[in-house]
Coordinates of C-alpha atoms and ligand atoms in Angstrom, one line a residue:
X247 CA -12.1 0.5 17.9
X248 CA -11.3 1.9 14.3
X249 CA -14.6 3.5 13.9
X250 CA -16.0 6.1 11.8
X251 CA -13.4 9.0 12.2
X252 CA -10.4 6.2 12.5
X253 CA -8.8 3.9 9.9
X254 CA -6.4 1.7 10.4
X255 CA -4.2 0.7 7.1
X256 CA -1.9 -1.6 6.1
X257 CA 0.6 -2.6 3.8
X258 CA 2.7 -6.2 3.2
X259 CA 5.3 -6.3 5.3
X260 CA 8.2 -7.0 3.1
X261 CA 11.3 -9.7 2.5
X262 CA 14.1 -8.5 4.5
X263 CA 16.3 -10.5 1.9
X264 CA 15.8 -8.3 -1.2
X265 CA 16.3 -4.3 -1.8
X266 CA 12.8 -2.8 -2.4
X267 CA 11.6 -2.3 -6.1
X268 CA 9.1 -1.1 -7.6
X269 CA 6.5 -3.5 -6.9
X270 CA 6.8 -2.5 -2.8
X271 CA 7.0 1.0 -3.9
X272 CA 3.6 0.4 -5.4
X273 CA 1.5 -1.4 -2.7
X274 CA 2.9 1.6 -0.1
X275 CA 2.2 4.8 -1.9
X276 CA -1.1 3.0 -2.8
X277 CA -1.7 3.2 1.1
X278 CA 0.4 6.3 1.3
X279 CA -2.1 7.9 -0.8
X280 CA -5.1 6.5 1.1
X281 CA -3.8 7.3 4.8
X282 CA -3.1 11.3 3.7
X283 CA -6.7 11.7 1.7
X284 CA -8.1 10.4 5.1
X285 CA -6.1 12.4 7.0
X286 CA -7.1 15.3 4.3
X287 CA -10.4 14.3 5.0
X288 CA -9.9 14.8 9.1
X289 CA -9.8 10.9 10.1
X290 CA -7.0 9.9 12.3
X291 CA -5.7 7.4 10.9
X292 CA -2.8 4.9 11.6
X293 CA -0.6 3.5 8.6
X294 CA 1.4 0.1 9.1
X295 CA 4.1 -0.7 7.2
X296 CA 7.9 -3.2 7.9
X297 CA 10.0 -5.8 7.1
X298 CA 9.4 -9.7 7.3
X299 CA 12.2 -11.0 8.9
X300 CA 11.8 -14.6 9.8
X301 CA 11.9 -17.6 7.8
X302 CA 13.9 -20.0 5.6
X303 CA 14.5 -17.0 2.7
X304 CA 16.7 -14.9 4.7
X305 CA 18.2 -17.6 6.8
X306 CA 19.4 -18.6 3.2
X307 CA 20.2 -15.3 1.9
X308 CA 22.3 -14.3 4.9
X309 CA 24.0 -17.4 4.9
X310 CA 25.2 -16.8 1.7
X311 CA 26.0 -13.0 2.4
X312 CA 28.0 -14.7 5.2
X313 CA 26.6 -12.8 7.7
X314 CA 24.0 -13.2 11.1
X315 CA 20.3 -13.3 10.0
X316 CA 19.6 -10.6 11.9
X317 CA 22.4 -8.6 10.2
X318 CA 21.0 -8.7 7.2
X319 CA 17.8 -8.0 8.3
X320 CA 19.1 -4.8 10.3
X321 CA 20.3 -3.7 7.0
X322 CA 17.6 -4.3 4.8
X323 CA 14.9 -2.5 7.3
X324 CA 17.3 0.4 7.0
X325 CA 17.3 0.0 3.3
X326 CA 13.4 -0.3 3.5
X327 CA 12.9 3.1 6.1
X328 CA 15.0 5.1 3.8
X329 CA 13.0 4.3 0.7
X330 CA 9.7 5.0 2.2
X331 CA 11.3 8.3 3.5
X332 CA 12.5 9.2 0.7
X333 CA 9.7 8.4 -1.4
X334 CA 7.5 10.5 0.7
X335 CA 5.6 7.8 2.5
X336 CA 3.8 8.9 6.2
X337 CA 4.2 5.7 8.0
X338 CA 2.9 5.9 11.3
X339 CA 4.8 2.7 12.7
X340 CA 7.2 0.4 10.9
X341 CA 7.5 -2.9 12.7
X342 CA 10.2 -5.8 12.3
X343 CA 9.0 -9.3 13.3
X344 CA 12.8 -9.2 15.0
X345 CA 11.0 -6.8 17.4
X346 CA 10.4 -8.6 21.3
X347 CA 7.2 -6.8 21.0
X348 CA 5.9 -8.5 18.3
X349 CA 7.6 -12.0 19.1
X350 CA 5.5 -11.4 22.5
X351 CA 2.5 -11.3 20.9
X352 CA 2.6 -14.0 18.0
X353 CA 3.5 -16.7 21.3
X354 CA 0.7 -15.0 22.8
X355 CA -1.3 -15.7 20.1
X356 CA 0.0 -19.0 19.3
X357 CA -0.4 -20.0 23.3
X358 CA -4.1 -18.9 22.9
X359 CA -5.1 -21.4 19.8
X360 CA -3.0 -24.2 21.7
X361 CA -5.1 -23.3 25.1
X362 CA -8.3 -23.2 22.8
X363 CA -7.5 -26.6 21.5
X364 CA -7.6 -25.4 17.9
X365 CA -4.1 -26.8 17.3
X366 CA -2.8 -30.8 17.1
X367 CA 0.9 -32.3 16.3
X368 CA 1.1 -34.2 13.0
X369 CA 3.4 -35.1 10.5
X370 CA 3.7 -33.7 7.3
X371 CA 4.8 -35.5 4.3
X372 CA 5.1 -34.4 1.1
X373 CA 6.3 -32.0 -1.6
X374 CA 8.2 -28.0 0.0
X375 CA 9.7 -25.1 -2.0
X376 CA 12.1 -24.1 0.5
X377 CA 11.9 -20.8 -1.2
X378 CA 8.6 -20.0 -0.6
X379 CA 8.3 -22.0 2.6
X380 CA 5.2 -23.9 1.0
X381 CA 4.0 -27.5 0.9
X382 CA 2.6 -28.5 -2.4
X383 CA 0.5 -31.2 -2.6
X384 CA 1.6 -33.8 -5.7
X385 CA -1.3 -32.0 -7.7
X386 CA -0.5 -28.9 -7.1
X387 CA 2.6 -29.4 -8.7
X388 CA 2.1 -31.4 -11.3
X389 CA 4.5 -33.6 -13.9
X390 CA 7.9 -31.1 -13.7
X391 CA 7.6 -30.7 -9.7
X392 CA 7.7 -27.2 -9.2
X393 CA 6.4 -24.8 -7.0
X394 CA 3.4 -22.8 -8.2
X395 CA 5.1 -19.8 -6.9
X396 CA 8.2 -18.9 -7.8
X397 CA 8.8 -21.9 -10.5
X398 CA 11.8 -23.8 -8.6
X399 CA 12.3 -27.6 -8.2
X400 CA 10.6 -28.8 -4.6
X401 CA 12.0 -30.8 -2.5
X402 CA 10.1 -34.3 -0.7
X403 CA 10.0 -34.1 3.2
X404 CA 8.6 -36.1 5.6
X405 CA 8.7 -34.0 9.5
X406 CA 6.5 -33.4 12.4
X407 CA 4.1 -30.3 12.6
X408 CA 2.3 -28.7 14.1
X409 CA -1.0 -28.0 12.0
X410 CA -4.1 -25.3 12.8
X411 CA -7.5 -26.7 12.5
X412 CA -7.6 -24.4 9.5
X413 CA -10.9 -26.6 7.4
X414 CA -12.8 -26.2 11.4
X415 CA -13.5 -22.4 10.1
X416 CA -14.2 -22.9 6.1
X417 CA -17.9 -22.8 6.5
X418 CA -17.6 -19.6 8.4
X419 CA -15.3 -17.8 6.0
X420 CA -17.3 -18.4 3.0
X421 CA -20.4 -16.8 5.0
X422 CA -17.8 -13.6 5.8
X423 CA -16.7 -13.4 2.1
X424 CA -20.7 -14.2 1.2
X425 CA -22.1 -11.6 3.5
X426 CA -19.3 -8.7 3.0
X427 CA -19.4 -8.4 -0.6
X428 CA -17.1 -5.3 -0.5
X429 CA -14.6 -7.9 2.0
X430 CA -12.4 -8.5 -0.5
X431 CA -12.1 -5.9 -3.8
X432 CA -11.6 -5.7 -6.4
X433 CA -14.6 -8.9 -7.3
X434 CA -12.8 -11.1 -9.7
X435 CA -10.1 -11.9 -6.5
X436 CA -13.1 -12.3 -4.7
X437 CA -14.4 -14.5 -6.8
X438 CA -11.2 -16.7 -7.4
X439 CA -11.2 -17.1 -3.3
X440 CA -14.6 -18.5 -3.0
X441 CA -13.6 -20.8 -5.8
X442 CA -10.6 -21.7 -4.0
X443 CA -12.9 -22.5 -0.9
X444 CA -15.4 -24.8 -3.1
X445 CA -12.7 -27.6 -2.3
X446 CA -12.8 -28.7 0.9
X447 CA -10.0 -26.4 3.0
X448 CA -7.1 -28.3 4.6
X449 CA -5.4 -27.9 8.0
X450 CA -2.5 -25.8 8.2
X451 CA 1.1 -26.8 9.2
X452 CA 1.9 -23.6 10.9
X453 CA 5.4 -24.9 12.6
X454 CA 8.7 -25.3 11.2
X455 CA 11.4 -28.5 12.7
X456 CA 13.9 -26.1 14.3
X457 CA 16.4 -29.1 12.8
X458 CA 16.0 -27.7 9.6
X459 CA 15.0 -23.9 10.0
X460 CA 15.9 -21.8 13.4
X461 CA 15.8 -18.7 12.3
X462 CA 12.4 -18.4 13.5
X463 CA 10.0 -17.3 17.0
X464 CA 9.8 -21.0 19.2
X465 CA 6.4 -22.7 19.7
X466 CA 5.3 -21.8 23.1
X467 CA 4.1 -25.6 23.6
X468 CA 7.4 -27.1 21.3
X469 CA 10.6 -24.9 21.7
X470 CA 11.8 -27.2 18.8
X471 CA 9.6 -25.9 16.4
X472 CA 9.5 -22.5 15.4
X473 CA 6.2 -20.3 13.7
X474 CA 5.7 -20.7 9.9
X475 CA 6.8 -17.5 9.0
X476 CA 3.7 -16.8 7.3
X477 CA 1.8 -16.9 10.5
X478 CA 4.7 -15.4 12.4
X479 CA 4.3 -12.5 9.8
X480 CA 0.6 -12.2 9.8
X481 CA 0.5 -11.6 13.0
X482 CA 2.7 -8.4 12.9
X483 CA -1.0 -6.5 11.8
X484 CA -2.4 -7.1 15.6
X485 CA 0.7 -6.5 17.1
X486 CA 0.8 -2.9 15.4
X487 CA -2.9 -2.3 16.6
X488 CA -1.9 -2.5 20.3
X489 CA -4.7 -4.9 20.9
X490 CA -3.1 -7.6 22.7
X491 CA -0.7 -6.8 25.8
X492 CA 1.2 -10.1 26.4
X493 CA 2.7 -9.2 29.5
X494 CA -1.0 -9.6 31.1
X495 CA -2.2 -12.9 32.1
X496 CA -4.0 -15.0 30.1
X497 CA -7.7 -13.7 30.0
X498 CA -6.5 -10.3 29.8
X499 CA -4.5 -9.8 27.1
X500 CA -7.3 -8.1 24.9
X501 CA -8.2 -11.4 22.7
X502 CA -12.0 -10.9 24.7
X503 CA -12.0 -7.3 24.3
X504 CA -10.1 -4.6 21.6
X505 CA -11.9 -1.9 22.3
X506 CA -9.1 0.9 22.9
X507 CA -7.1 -0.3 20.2
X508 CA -7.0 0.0 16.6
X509 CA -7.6 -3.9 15.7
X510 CA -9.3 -4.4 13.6
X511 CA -7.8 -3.3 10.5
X512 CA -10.0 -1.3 8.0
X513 CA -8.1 -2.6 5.4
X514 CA -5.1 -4.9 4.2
X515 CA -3.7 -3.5 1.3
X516 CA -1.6 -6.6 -0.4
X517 CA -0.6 -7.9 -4.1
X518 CA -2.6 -10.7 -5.7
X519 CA 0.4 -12.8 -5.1
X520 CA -0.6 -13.1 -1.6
X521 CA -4.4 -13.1 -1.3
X522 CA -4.7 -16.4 -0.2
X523 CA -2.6 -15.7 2.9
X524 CA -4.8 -13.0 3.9
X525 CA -8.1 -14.1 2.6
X526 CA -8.1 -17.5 3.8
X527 CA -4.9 -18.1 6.5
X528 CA -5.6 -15.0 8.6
X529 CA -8.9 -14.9 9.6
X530 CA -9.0 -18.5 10.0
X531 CA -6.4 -17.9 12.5
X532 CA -8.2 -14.9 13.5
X533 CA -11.5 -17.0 14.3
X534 CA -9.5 -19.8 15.7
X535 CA -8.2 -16.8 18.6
X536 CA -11.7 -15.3 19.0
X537 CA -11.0 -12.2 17.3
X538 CA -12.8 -9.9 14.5
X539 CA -11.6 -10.3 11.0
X540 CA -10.0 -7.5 9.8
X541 CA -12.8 -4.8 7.5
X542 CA -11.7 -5.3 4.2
X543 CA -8.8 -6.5 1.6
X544 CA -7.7 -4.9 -1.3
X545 CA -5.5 -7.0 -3.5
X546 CA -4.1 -4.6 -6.3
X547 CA -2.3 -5.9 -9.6
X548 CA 0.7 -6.7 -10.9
X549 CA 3.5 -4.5 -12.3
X550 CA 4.8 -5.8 -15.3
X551 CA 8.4 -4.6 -17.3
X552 CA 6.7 -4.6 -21.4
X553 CA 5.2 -7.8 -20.6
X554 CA 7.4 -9.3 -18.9
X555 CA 7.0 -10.2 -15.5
X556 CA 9.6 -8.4 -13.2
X557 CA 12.3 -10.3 -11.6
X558 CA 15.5 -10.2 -10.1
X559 CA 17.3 -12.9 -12.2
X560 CA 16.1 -11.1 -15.2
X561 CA 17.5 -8.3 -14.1
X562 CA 14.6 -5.8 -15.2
X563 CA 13.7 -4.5 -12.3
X564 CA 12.5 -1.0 -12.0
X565 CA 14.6 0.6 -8.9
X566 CA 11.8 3.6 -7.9
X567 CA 14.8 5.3 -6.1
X568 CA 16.3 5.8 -9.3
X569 CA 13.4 7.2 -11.5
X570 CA 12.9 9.7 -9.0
X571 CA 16.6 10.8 -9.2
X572 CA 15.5 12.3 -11.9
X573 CA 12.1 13.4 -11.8
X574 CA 11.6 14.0 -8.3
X575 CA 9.2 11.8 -6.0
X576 CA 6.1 12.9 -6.5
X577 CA 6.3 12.3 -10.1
X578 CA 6.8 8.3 -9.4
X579 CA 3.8 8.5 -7.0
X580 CA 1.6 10.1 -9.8
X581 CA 2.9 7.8 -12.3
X582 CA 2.3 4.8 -10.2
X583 CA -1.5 5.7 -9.1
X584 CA -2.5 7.0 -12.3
X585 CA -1.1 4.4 -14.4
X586 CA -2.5 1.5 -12.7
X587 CA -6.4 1.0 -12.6
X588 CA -6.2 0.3 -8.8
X589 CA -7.0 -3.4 -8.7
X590 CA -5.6 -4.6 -12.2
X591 CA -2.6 -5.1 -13.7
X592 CA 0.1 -2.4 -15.1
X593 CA 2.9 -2.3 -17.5
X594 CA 5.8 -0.5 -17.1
X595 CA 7.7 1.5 -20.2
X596 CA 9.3 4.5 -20.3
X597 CA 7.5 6.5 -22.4
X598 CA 4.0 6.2 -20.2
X599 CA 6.2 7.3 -17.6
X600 CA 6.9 10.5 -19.7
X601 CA 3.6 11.1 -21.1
X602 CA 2.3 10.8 -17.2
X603 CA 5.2 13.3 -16.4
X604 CA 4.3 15.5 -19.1
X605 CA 0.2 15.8 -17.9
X606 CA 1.9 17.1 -14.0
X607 CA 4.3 19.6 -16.1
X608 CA 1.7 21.0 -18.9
X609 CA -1.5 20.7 -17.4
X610 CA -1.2 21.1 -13.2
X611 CA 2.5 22.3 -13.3
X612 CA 1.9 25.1 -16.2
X613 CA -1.7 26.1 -14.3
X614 CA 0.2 27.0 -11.3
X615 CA 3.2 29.0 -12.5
X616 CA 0.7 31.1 -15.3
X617 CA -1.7 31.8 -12.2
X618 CA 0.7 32.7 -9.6
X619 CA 2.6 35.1 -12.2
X620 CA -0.3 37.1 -13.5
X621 CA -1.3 37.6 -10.4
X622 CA 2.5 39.2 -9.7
X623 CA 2.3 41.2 -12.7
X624 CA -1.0 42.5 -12.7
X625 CA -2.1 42.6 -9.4
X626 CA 1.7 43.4 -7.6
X627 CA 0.9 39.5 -6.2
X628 CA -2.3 40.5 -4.6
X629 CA -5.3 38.0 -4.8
X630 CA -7.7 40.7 -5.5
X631 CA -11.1 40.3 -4.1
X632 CA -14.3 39.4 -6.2
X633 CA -17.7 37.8 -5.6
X634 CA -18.0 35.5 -8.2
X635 CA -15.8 32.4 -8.6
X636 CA -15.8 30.9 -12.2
X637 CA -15.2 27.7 -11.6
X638 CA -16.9 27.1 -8.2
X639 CA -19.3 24.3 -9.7
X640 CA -16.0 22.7 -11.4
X641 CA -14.4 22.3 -7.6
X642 CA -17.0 21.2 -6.0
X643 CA -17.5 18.4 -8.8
X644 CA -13.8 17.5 -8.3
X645 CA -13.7 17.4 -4.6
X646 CA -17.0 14.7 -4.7
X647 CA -16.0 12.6 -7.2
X648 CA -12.5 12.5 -5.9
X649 CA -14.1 10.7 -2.7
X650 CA -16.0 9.0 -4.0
X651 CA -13.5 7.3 -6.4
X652 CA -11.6 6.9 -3.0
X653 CA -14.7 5.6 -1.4
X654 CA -15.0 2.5 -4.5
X655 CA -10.9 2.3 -4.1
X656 CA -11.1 3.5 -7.6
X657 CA -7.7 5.6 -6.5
X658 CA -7.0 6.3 -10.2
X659 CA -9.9 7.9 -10.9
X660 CA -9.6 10.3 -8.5
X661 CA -6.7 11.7 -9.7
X662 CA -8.1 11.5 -12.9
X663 CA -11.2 13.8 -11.9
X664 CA -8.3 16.1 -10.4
X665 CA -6.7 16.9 -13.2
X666 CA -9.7 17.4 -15.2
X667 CA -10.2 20.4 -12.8
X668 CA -7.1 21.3 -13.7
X669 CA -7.5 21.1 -17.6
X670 CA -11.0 22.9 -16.6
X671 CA -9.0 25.8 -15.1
X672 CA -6.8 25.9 -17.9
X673 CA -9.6 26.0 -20.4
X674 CA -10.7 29.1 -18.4
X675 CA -7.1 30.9 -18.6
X676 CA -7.6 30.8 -22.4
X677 CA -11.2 31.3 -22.3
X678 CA -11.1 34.9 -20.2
X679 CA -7.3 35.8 -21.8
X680 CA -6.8 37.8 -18.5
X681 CA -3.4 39.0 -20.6
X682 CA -6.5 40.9 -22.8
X683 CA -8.2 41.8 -20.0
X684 CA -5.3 43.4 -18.3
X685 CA -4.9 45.6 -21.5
X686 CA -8.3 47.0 -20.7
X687 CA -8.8 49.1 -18.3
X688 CA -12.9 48.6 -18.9
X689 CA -12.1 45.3 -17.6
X690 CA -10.7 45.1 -14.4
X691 CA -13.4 43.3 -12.0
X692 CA -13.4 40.8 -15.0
X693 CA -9.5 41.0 -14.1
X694 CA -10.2 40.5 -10.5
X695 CA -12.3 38.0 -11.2
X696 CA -10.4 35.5 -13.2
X697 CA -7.5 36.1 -10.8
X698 CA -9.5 35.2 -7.7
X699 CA -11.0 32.2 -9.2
X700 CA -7.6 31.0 -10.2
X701 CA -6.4 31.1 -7.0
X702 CA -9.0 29.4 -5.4
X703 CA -9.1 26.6 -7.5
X704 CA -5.2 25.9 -7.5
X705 CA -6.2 26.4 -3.3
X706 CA -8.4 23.0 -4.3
X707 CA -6.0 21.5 -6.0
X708 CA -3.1 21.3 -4.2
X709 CA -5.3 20.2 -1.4
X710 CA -6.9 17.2 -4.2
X711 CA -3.0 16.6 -5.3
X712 CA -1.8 16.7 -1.7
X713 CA -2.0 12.5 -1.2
X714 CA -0.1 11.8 -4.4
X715 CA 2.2 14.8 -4.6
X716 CA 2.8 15.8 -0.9
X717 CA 5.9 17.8 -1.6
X718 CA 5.3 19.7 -4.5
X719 CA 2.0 21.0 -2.6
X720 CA 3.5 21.6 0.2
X721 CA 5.5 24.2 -2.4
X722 CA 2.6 25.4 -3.6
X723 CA 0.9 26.1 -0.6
X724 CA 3.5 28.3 0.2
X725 CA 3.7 30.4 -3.0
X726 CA -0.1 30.5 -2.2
X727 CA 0.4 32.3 1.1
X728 CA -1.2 29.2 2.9
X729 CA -0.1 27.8 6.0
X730 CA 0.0 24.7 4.9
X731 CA -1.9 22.4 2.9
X732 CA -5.7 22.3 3.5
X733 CA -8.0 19.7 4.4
X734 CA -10.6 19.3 1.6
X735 CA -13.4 21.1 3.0
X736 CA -10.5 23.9 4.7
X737 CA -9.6 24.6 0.8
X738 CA -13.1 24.9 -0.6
X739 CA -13.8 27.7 2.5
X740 CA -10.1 29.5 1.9
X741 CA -10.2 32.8 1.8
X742 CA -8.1 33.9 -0.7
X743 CA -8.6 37.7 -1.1
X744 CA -5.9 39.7 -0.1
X745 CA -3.1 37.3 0.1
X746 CA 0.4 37.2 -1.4
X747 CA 1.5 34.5 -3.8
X748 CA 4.8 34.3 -4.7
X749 CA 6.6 32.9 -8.3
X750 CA 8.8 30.4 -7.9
X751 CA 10.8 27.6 -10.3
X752 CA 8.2 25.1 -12.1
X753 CA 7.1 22.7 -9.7
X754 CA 7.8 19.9 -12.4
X755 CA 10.6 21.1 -14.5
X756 CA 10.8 19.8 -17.9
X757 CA 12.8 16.8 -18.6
X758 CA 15.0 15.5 -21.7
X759 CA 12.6 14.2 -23.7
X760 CA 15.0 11.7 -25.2
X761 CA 15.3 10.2 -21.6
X762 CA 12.9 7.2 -22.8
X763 CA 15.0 6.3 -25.7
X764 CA 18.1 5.7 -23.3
X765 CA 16.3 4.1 -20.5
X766 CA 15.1 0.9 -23.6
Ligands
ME8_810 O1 5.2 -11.6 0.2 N1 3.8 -5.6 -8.8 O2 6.8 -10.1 0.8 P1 7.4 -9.6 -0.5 C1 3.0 -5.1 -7.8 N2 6.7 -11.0 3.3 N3 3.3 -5.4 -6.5 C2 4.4 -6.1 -6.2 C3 5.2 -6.6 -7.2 C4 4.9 -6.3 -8.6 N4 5.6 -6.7 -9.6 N5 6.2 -7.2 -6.6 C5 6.0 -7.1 -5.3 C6 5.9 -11.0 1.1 N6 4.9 -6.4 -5.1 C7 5.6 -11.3 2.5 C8 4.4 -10.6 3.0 S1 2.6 -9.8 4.8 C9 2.1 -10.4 6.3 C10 4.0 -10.8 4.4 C11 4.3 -6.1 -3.7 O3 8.7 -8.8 -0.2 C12 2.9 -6.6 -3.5 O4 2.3 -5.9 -2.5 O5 7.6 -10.7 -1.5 C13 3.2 -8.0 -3.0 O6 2.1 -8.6 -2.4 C14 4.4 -7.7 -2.1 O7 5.1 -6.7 -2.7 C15 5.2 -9.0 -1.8 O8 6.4 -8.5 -1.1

């Protein structure tokens, strides 16, 4: 029942077998950023985020940890709570596919395609990368046998499955991706999709021999098979919406009726890596239950180290944890969202990660500490009171094209318009030299004047700047004698007259700038 004032958002739920990086970090400010500029914009909205914990990769990596699956996994969600907490991010539910809820619902759902005849028992030979937990087919893979993934050597099998009447639904996918052009953004992954889908579409093996893999939720109809993880994991979205109560009987569960529950999602958020799991595999499965697909998928680049890709055993990955050691956390959420052009890919070096630092510190940073201490010294910390606003047109241009950058997932470019407001409102510092204007008796409305509209536009800022730099907003909404940060509209109506600001320490200190030399 997401309607107009809800919005339901989601983000992969991640590996439990590796720490987070900043490839995770990425995807969950990205929906960090779009859950608070709804909830800026007065939409409840519910923001999904956890940990994938089944499956063949952490069976393996626990193994050779030489600890219990689900020890490992208790750890990493830990790991994974602490860096979204620390990193600022305003999950409204984490979920763990350990969790009975959720393991409730994916048998639910797995009972329901059985019951609905949309599932038969096979057997499956053929080429698997046990990492990945994907068949290949022997062109897939070509000469050197390797999985199209992550580049290892696969392995032949020959097993029973169970396999989803996946190529049933193709026809109707391709009229859901043909009718919803917006269904999957940005258009060239659209585009690779329904080229994907000109071959005919396959069944899928969605069950794993317990004999090889156990670490796993049972089959409802086959307790010696457990879910393909990817299905398993899929699933976790619905369980987080609340649509489906497994403890009802069959027939009332919720998969004939959502309404009262947030399913379905207004929007997946994922990497390209894994577009074809959520494009294709999902609301196949989705149809095959009876259930609406979810309203849209965004799948965002890739963050590259130079141009290298990033990976573990090269051993250049970017730890996000660390960056913001130093520079605090809203600087690696502004560096993140205004480097990437949401939807393509990104390079990572530190030196754009000091010029982007440098733009918070000289242009929003220095506009915020000038303002708030001429109006101390002139004005004892007053906002006086005047008519006029000087840059009233500026804001208002701002606050539009802000959402509607949001609106076109152009997430960039919002941030981009908002700190042209703030260039704007430096501009107009040097422009009026209220420092001259102070010097002249003569002058004081045009003192009172330039004050006041300072102080209402750093009002629109910090409510513009509020999704990507939650904390240092929050600070300036204090030193602006706000009760917290405002909606957008609340901060275009502020009244600003008579309040006290207060100075403070720069919100973004400067840094060593020799810091990129020692981090090559
Ligand atoms: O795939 N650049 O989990 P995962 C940008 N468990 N984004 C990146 C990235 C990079 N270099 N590296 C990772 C899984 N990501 C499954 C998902 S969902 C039902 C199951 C981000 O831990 C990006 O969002 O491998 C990518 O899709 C995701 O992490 C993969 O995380």
């Amino acid at each position: 029942m997401s309607g107009t004032d809800r919005r339901f958002f989601t983000t992969p739920i991640y590996y439990a077998s590796g720490e987070p990086h900043i490839g995770h970090a990425y995807t969950t400010i990205l929906t960090d950023v779009l859950a608070r500029f709804h909830r800026q914009d007065g939409k409840d909205v519910l923001f999904l985020t956890g940990t994938d914990e089944h499956g063949q990769k952490i069976q393996d990596e626990a193994e050779k940890r030489g600890v219990e699956p689900i020890e490992l996994c208790d750890l990493m969600a830990e790991r994974f709570e602490e860096a979204w907490k620390t990193l600022g991010i305003s999950y409204d539910r984490f979920i763990r596919t350990t969790e009975d809820e959720h393991k409730a619902v994916v048998t639910a759902f797995l009972k329901r395609l059985w019951d609905r005849e949309q599932i038969y028992e096979g057997t499956y030979s053929g080429w698997y990368c046990v990492s990945d937990e994907r068949y290949w087919t022997e062109k897939d893979i070509g000469e050197d046998r390797r999985c199209q993934i992550c580049g290892r050597e696969v392995t032949y099998v020959e097993e029973k499955n169970y396999f989803f009447k996946m190529s049933e639904w193709q026809d109707d996918l391709i009229k859901q991706i043909e009718d919803n052009p917006e269904w999957i953004v940005p258009e060239v992954r659209r585009n690779e999709i329904l080229g994907f889908l000109r071959q005919p579409l396959g069944d899928l093996s969605i069950s794993r021999p317990k004999s090889r893999l156990s670490w796993g939720i049972d089959l409802p109809f086959d307790a010696d098979h457990v879910a393909y993880v990817w299905v398993d994991a899929l699933i976790n979205y619905l369980t987080a919406s609340g649509a489906i109560d497994p403890s009802k009987p069959d027939g009332e569960q919720g998969f004939d009726d959502v309404t009262g529950s947030w399913w379905p999602a207004d929007m997946h958020l994922v990497g390209k890596d894994i577009l074809t799991t959520h494009s294709v595999y999902w609301p196949t499965l989705l149809m095959g239950v009876g259930l609406p697909v979810p309203r849209q998928i965004l799948a965002h680049g890739w963050w590259v180290v130079g141009d290298t890709k990033m990976s573990k055993s090269l051993g250049n990955v970017v730890d996000p944890l660390a960056l913001r050691e130093t520079f605090g956390t809203d600087a690696v959420r502004w560096y993140l969202m205004r480097e990437m052009p949401t939807g393509g890919d990104a390079s990572y070096t530190p030196e754009r990660f000091l010029t982007r630092y440098d733009e918070l510190a000289n242009v929003l940073g220095n506009l915020a500490s000038r303002a708030i201490s001429m109006i101390s010294k002139y004005r004892d910390g007053i906002v006086p009171d005047s008519a006029s606003n000087g840059l009233e047109s500026e804001a208002h241009g701002a606050l539009s094209e802000a959402r509607a950058s949001i609106a076109r997932l152009k997430v960039h470019e919002a941030f981009a318009s908002a700190m042209d407001l703030a260039r704007a409102a430096n501009v107009y510092v040097e422009e009026r030299q209220p420092w001259a204007q102070a010097k002249d008796p003569a002058q004081a409305s045009e003192l009172d004047e330039t004050l006041s509209t300072l102080a209402h536009v750093l009002v629109v800022l910090c409510a513009l700047f509020q999704p990507v730099a939650p904390e240092k907003m929050g600070v300036l909404a204090e030193r602006l004698g706000l009760d917290g940060v405002p909606t957008l509209d609340q901060a275009i109506a502020t009244e600003m007259a008579g309040r006290s600001v207060t100075s403070g320490n720069p919100l973004f200190p400067r840094v060593d700038p020799t810091w990129a030399n020692s981090e090559d």
